[in-house]
Coordinates of C-alpha atoms in Angstrom, one line a residue:
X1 CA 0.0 0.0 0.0
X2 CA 1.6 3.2 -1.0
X3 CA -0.3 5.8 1.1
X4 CA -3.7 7.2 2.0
X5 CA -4.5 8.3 -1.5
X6 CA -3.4 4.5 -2.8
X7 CA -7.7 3.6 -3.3
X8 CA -8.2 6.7 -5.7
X9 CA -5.4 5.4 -8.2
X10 CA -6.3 1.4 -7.6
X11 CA -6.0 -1.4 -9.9
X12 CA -9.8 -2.0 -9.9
X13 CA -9.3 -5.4 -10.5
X14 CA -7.7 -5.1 -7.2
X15 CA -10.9 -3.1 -5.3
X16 CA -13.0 -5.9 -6.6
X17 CA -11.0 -8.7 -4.8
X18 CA -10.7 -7.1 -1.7
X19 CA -14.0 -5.0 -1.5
X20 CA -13.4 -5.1 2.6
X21 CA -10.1 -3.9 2.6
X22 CA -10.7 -0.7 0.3
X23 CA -13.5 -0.3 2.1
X24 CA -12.0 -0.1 5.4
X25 CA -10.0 2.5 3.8
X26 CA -12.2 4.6 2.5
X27 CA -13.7 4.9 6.4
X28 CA -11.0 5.5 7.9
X29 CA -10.4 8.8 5.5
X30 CA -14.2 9.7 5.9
X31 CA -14.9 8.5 9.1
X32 CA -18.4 8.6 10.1
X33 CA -19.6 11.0 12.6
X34 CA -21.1 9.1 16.0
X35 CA -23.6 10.1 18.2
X36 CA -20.3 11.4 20.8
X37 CA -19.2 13.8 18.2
X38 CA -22.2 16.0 17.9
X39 CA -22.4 18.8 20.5
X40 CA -25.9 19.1 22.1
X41 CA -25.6 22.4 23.4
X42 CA -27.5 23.6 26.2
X43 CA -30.2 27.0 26.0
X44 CA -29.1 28.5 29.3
X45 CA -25.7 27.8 28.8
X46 CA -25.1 29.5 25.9
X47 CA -27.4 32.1 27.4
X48 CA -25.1 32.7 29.8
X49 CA -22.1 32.5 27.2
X50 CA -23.5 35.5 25.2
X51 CA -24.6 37.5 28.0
X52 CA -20.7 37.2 29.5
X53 CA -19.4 37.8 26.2
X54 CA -21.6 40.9 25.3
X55 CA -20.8 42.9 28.3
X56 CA -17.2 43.0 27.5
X57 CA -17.7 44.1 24.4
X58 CA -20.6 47.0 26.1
X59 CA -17.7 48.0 28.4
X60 CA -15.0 48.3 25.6
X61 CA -17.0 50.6 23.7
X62 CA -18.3 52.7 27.1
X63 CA -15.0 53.3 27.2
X64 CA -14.7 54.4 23.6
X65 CA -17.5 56.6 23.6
X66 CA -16.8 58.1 27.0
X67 CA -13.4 59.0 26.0
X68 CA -14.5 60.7 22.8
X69 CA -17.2 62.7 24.1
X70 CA -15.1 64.2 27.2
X71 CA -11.9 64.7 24.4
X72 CA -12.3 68.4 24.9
X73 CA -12.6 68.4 29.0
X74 CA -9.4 65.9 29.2
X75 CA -7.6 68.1 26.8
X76 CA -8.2 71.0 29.2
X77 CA -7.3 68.7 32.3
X78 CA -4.3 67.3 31.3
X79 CA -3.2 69.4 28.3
X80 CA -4.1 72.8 29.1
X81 CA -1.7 74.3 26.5
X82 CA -4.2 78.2 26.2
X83 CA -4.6 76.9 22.9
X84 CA -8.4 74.6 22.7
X85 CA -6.8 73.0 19.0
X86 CA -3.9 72.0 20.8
X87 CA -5.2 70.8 23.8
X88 CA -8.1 68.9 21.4
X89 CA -5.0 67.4 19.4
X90 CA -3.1 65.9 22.3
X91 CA -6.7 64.4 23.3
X92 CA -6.9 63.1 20.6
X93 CA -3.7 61.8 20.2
X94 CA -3.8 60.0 23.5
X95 CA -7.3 58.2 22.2
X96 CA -5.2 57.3 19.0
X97 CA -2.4 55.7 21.0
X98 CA -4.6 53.4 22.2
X99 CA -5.2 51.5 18.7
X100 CA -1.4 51.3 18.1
X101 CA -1.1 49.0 20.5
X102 CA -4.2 46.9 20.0
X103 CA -2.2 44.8 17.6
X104 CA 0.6 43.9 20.2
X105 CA -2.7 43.0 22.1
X106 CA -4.0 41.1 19.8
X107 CA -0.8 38.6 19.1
X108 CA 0.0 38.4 22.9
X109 CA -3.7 37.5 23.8
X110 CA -4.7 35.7 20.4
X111 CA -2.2 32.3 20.8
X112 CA -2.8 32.4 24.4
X113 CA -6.1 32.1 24.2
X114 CA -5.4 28.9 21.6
X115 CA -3.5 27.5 23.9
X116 CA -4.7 28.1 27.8
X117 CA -8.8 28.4 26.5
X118 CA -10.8 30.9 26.0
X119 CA -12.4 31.5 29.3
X120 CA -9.3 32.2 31.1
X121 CA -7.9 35.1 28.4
X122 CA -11.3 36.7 28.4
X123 CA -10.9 36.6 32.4
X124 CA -7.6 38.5 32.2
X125 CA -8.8 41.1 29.6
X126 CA -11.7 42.3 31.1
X127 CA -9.7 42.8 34.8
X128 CA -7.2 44.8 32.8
X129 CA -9.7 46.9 30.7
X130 CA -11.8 47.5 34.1
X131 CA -8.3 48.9 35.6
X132 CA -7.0 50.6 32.8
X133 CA -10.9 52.6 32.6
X134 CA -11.0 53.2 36.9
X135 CA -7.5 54.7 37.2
X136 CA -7.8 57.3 34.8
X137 CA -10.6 58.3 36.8
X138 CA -8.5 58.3 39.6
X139 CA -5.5 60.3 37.8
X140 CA -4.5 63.9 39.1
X141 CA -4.9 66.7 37.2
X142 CA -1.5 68.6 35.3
X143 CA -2.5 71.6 37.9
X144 CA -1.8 69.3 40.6
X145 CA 1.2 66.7 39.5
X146 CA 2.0 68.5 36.3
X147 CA 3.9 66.5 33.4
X148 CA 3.0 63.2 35.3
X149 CA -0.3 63.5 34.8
X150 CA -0.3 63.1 30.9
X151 CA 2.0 60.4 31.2
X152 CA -0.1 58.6 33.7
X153 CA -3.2 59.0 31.2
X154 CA -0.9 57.9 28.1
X155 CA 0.2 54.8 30.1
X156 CA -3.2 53.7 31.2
X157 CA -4.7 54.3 27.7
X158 CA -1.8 51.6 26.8
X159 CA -3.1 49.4 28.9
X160 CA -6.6 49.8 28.0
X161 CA -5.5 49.3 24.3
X162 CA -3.6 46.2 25.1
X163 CA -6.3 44.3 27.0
X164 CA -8.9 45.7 24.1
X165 CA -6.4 43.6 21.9
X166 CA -7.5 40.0 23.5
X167 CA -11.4 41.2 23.5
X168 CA -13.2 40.9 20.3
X169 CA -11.6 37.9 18.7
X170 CA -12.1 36.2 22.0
X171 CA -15.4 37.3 22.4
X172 CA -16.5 36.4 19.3
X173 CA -14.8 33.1 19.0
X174 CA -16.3 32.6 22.7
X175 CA -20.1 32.8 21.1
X176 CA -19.5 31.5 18.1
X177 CA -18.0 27.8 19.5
X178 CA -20.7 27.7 22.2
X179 CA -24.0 28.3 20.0
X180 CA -25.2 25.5 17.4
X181 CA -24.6 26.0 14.1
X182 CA -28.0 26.8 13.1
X183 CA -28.7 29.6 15.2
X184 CA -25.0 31.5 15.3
X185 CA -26.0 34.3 13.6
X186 CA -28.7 35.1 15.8
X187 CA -26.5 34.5 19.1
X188 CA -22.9 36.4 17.6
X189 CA -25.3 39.5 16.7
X190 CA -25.8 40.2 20.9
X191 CA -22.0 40.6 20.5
X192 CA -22.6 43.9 18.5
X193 CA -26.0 44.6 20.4
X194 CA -23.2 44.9 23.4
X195 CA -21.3 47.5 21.1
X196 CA -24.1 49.6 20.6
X197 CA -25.3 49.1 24.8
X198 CA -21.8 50.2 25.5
X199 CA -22.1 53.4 23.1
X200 CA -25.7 54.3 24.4
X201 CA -24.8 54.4 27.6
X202 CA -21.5 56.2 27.4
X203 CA -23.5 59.3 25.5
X204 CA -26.2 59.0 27.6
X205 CA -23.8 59.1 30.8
X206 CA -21.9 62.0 29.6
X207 CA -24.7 63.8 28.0
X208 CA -27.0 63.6 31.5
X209 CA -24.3 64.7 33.8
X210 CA -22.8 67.9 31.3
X211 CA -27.0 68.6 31.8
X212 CA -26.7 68.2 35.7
X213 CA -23.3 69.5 36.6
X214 CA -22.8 72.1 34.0
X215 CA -19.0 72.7 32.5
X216 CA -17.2 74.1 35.4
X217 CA -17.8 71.5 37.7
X218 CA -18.0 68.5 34.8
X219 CA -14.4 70.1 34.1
X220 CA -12.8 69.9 38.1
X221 CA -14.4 66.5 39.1
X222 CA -17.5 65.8 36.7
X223 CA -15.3 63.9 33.8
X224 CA -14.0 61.5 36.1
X225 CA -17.1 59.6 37.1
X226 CA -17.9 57.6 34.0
X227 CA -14.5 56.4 34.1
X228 CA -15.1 55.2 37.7
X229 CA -18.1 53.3 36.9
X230 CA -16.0 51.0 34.5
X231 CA -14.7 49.7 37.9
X232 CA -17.9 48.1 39.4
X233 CA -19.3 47.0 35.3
X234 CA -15.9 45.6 34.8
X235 CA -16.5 43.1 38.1
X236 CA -19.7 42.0 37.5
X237 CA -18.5 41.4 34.0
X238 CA -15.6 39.5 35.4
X239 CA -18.0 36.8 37.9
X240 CA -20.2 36.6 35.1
X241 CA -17.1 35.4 32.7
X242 CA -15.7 33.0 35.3
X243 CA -18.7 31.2 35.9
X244 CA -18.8 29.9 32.4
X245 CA -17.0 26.0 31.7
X246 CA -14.5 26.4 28.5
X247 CA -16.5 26.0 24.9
X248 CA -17.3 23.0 23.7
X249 CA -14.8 23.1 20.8
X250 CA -12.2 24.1 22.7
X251 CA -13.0 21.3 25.4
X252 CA -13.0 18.9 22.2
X253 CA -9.8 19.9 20.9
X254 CA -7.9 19.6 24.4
X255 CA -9.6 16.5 24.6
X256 CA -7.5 15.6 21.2
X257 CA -4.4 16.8 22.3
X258 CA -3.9 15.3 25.5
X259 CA -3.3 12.0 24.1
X260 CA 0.0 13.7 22.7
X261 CA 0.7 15.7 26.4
X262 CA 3.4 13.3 27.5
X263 CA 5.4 14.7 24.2
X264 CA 4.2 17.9 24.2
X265 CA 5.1 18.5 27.6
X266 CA 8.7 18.4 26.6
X267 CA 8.3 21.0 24.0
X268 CA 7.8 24.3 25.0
X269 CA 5.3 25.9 22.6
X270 CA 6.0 29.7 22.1
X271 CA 3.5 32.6 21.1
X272 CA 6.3 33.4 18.4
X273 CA 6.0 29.9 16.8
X274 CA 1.7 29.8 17.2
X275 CA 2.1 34.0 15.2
X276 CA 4.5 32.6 12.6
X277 CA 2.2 29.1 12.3
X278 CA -0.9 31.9 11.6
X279 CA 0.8 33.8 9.0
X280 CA 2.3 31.1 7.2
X281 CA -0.6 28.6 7.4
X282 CA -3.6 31.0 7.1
X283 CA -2.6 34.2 5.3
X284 CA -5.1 34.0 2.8
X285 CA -8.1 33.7 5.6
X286 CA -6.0 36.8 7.2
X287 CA -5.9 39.1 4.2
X288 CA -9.3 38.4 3.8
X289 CA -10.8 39.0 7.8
X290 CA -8.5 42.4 7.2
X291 CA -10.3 43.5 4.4
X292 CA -13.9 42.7 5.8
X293 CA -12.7 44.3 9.1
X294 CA -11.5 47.7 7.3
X295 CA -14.3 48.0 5.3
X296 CA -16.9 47.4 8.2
X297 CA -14.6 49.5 10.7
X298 CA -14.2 52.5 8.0
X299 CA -18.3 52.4 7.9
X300 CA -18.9 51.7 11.7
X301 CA -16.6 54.9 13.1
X302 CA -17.8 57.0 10.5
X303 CA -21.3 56.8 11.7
X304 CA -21.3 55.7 15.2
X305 CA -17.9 58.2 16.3
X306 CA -17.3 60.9 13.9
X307 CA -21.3 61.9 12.6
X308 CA -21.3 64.3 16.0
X309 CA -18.3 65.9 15.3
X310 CA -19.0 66.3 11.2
X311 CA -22.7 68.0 12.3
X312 CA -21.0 70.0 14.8
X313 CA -17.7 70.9 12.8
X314 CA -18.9 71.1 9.2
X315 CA -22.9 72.1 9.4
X316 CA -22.4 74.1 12.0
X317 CA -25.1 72.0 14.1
X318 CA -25.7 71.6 17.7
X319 CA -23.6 69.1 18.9
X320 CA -26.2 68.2 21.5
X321 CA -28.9 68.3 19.1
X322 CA -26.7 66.2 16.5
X323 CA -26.1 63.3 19.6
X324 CA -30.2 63.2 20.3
X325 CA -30.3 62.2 16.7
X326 CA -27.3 59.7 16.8
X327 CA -28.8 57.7 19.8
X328 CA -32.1 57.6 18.4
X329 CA -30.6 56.1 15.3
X330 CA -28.9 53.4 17.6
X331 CA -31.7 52.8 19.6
X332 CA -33.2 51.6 17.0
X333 CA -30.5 49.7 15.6
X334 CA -30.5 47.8 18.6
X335 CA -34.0 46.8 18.3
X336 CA -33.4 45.0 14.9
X337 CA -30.4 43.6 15.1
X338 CA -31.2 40.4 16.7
X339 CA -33.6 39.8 13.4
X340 CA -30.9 40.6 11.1
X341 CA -28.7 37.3 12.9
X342 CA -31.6 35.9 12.2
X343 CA -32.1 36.3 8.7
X344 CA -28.5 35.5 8.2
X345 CA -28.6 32.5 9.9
X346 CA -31.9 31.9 7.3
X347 CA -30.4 33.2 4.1
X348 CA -26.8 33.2 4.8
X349 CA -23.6 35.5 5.7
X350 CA -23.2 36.5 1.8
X351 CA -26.2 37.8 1.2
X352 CA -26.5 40.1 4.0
X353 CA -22.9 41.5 4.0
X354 CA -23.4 42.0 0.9
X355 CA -26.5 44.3 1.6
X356 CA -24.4 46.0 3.4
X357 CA -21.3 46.8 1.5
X358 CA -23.6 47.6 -2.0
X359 CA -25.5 49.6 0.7
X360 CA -22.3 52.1 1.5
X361 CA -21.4 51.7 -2.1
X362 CA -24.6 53.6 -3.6
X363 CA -26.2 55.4 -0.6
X364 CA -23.5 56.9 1.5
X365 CA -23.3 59.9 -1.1
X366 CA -27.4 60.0 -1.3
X367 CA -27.0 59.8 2.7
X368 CA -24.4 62.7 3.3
X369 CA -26.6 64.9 0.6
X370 CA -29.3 64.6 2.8
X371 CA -27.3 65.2 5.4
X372 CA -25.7 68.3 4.2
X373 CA -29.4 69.8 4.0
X374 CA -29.4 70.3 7.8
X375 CA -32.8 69.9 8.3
X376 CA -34.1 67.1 11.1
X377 CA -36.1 64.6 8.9
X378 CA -33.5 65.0 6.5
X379 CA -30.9 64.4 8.7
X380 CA -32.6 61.6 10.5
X381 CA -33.4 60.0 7.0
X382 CA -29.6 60.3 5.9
X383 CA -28.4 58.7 9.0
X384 CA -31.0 55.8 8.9
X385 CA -29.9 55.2 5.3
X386 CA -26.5 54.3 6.1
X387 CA -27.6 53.0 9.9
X388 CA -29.2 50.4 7.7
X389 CA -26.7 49.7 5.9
X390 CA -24.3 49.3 8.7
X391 CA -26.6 47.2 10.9
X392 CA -26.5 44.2 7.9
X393 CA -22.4 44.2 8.7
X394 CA -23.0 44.6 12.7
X395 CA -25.9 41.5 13.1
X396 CA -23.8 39.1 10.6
X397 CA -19.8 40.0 10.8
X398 CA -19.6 38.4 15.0
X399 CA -20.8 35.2 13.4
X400 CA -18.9 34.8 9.6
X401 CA -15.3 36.0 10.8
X402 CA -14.7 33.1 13.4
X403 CA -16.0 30.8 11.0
X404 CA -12.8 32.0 8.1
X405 CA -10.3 30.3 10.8
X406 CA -10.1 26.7 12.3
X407 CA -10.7 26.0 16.0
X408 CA -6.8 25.7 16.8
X409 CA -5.8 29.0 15.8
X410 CA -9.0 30.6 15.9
X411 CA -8.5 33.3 18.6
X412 CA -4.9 33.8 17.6
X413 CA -6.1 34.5 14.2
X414 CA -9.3 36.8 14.6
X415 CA -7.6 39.0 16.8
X416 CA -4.2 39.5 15.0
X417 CA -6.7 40.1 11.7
X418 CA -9.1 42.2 13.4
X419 CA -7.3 44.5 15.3
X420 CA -4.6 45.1 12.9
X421 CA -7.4 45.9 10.8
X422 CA -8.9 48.2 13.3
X423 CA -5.7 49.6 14.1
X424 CA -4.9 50.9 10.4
X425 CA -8.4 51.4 9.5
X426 CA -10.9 52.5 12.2
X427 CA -9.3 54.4 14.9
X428 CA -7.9 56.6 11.8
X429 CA -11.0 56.8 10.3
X430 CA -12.1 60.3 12.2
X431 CA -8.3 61.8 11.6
X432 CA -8.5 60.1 7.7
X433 CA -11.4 62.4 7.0
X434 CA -10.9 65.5 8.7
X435 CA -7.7 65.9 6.4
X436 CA -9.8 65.0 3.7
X437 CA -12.1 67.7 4.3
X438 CA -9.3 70.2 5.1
X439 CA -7.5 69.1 2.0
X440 CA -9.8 68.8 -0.7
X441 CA -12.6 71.5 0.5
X442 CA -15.6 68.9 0.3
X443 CA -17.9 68.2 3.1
X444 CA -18.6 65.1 1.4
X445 CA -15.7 62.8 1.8
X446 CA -17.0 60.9 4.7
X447 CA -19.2 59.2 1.8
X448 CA -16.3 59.2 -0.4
X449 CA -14.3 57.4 1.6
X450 CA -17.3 54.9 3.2
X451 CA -17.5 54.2 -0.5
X452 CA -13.6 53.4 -1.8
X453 CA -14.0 51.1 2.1
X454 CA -17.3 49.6 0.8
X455 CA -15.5 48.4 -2.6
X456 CA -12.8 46.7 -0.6
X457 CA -16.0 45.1 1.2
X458 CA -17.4 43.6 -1.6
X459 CA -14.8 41.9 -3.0
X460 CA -13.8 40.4 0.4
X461 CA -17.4 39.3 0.3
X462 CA -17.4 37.9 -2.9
X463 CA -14.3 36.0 -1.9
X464 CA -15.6 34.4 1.2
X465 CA -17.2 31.1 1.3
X466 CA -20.4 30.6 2.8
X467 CA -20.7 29.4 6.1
X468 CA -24.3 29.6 7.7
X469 CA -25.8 26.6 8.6
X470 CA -22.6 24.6 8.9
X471 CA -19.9 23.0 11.6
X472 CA -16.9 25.1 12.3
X473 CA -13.6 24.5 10.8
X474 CA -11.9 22.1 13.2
X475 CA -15.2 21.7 15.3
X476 CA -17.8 18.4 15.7
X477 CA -21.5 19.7 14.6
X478 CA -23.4 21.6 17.1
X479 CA -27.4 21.3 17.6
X480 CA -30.1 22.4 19.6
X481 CA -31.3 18.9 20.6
X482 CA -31.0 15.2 20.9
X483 CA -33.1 14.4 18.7
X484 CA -31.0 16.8 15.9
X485 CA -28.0 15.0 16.5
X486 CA -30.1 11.7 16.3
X487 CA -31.1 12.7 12.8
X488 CA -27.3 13.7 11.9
X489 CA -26.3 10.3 12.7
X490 CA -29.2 8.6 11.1
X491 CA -28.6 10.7 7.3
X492 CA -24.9 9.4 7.0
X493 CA -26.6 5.5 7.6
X494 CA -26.6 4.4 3.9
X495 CA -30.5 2.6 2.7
X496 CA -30.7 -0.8 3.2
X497 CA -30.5 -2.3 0.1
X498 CA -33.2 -5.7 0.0

């Protein structure tokens, strides 16, 4: 016998005298799935998966959003410089640092989380995000310690960055393995119904107590209270995430690999080898979750961070006024976005990214003319065009970028892709277009340049394959019930032939 491949090249006069023996072969390259492969997962558990997943994801972006709105009161805390453009800058430039080092985050997390599970990465992240968030509340201001109180802030926005590194591509590989494969659209879509939670609540937060407090008072002790209510969300959101067991792919595949521990406990496996084993093994899933991830970042900042700052900036608007309409536009995004899992799970990932991207493509330049009008229905028209649009990548992208990846590399990969993605393409996005603007003259390049990102979009989503409906990469098949993985089983079982 020369080798696996020896029954596709036999002599069939060969197969036909030993029938058994090819047979046998044939099974053992296409064994049949038993009943003890199938993953019967269980409602609450999964419940409790998502719900522990999503508030990570809430908190990362209460973060963002609380950060962005108070840019202009930090940049007078710990920046004053005379000069509001300055002091805005060096703001800004502190949120920016941030996403340079969510890379770093993402290949020190990423493997780890390959290797150690998921739970116990997700664990770690959230304790360092909920510290990095609570001690820049608690951080002196430059009238009190000076030129260590911008380093302070610099150094805890590092660490907020890092730990934001670990958090999406765990979180959504963390949903993704523990829901059944008919339903994952549906469940990853909560993770983005966390983003927009998180967002809500930070311009909400901000927004109530600039009403209450007024500036003065926001300005000497006002700012620092959202960042101090990161500290109690951040422990809730740590009990919640370790009272969850590992996912049952991940429990599966250590189950695999302990049968090779005695040899593996010689060799000392390092994050560099797992990176370099993810770039040369899976570059071409890589180059593709980067260009799904740019294209859906590009969109996503545009609208959900920079639209307050364009109405305010360009149209001269109210920047309260132009919030009001922002979170109604959300608000309702969060009521449909569970639906549009739904309908992904139903139709498939293609067909609703691609909604999406063709969405950007023809009506982000219909959108920002409406926009440019000033006003209110128009306004609210424009930004429910594109919140449309956006809401077909939010419900479906959680669910069809762990699925590009196989179980053993799945964290490692997601969050090297993704946040190098985000790290090039969103957190630039805001800076991208307001040197646009300043450059060319044209208060329409934010649809300009959600167009050129939506292109990039629809390639990647013509490139994809479709995977709705279907086992992970790596992973047994996961179902709701018994009596699913009963009728699994039973459709491999060839007819009986009378």
């Amino acid at each position: 016998m020369a080798g696996p491949e020896h029954d596709e090249v036999a002599d069939p006069a060969a197969v036909k005298r030993h029938p058994a023996l090819f047979r046998t072969i044939r099974q053992r390259k296409n064994p049949k799935l038993r009943r003890s492969d199938i993953t019967v997962t269980d409602e609450a558990a999964v419940k409790r998966a998502v719900k522990a997943a999503s508030l990570g994801n809430a908190m990362e972006w209460f973060d963002f959003g609380i950060y962005s709105y108070l840019a202009v009161t930090i940049g007078h805390v710990f920046f004053p410089s005379g000069n509001p453009t300055v002091e805005l800058l060096s703001s800004f430039a502190t949120f920016a640092v941030a996403f340079l080092v969510r890379p770093l985050g993402g290949m020190f997390f990423g493997p780890m989380g390959d290797r150690l599970g998921r739970k116990k990465v997700l664990a770690l992240t959230m304790i360092m995000m909920a510290i990095g968030t609570f001690a820049i509340g608690l951080i002196p201001s430059f009238a009190t310690i000076g030129f260590w109180a911008p380093v302070l802030l610099i150094f805890f926005r590092l660490v907020q960055g890092f730990s934001t590194g670990g958090e999406y591509g765990g979180a959504s590989t963390f949903i993704a393995e523990y829901a059944p494969d008919k339903r994952r659209g549906f469940f990853g879509s909560f993770l983005e119904f966390g983003t927009l939670a998180g967002y809500i609540g930070a311009a909400g937060l901000v927004t109530a107590l600039t009403a209450a407090l007024g500036s003065d008072a926001m300005e000497a002790w006002g700012w620092r209270v959202p960042f101090l209510v990161a500290g109690p969300l951040g422990l809730v959101g740590l009990y919640l995430r370790l009272r969850l067991d590992e996912t049952p792919a991940f429990q599966k595949l250590e189950a695999d690999s302990a049968r090779a521990s005695e040899a593996a406990d010689s060799v000392e496996i390092t994050t560099k080898e797992d990176l370099s084993k993810i770039f040369r093994q899976h570059w071409p899933a890589l180059i593709l979750c980067i260009g799904l991830v740019g294209a859906y970042n590009i969109t996503d900042y545009m609208l959900l961070s920079y639209m307050p700052t364009y109405l305010s900036n360009e149209l001269d608007y109210s920047e309260t006024h132009g919030l009001l309409i922002l979170l109604a536009v959300m608000a309702f995004l969060m009521l449909i976005i569970s639906q549009v899992g739904k309908l992904s799970d139903h139709f498939g990932r293609k067909p609703l990214l691609m909604s999406g991207m063709l969405g950007f493509l023809f009506l982000s330049l219909p959108a920002f003319l409406l926009i440019r009008q000033g006003s209110i229905p128009a306004i609210v028209i424009g930004m429910l065009m594109l919140g449309l649009s956006l809401v077909c990548l939010l419900g479906t992208m959680s669910a069809a970028l762990p699925a590009l990846f196989p179980t053993e590399v799945r964290y490692g990969s997601l969050s090297v892709g993704y946040n190098l993605s985000a790290s090039l393409f969103g957190g630039t996005t805001p800076l991208v277009i307001t040197g646009l603007i300043d450059l060319t003259g044209s208060n329409l390049m934010p649809a300009y340049y959600a167009m050129a990102a939506a292109l990039v979009g629809v390639i990647a989503v013509a490139c994809m394959k479709e995977t709705a409906q279907q086992p992970l990469e790596g992973s047994p098949p996961s179902v709701e019930t018994k009596e699913e993985a009963a009728e699994l089983v039973q459709s491999q079982t060839p007819e009986p032939k009378f």
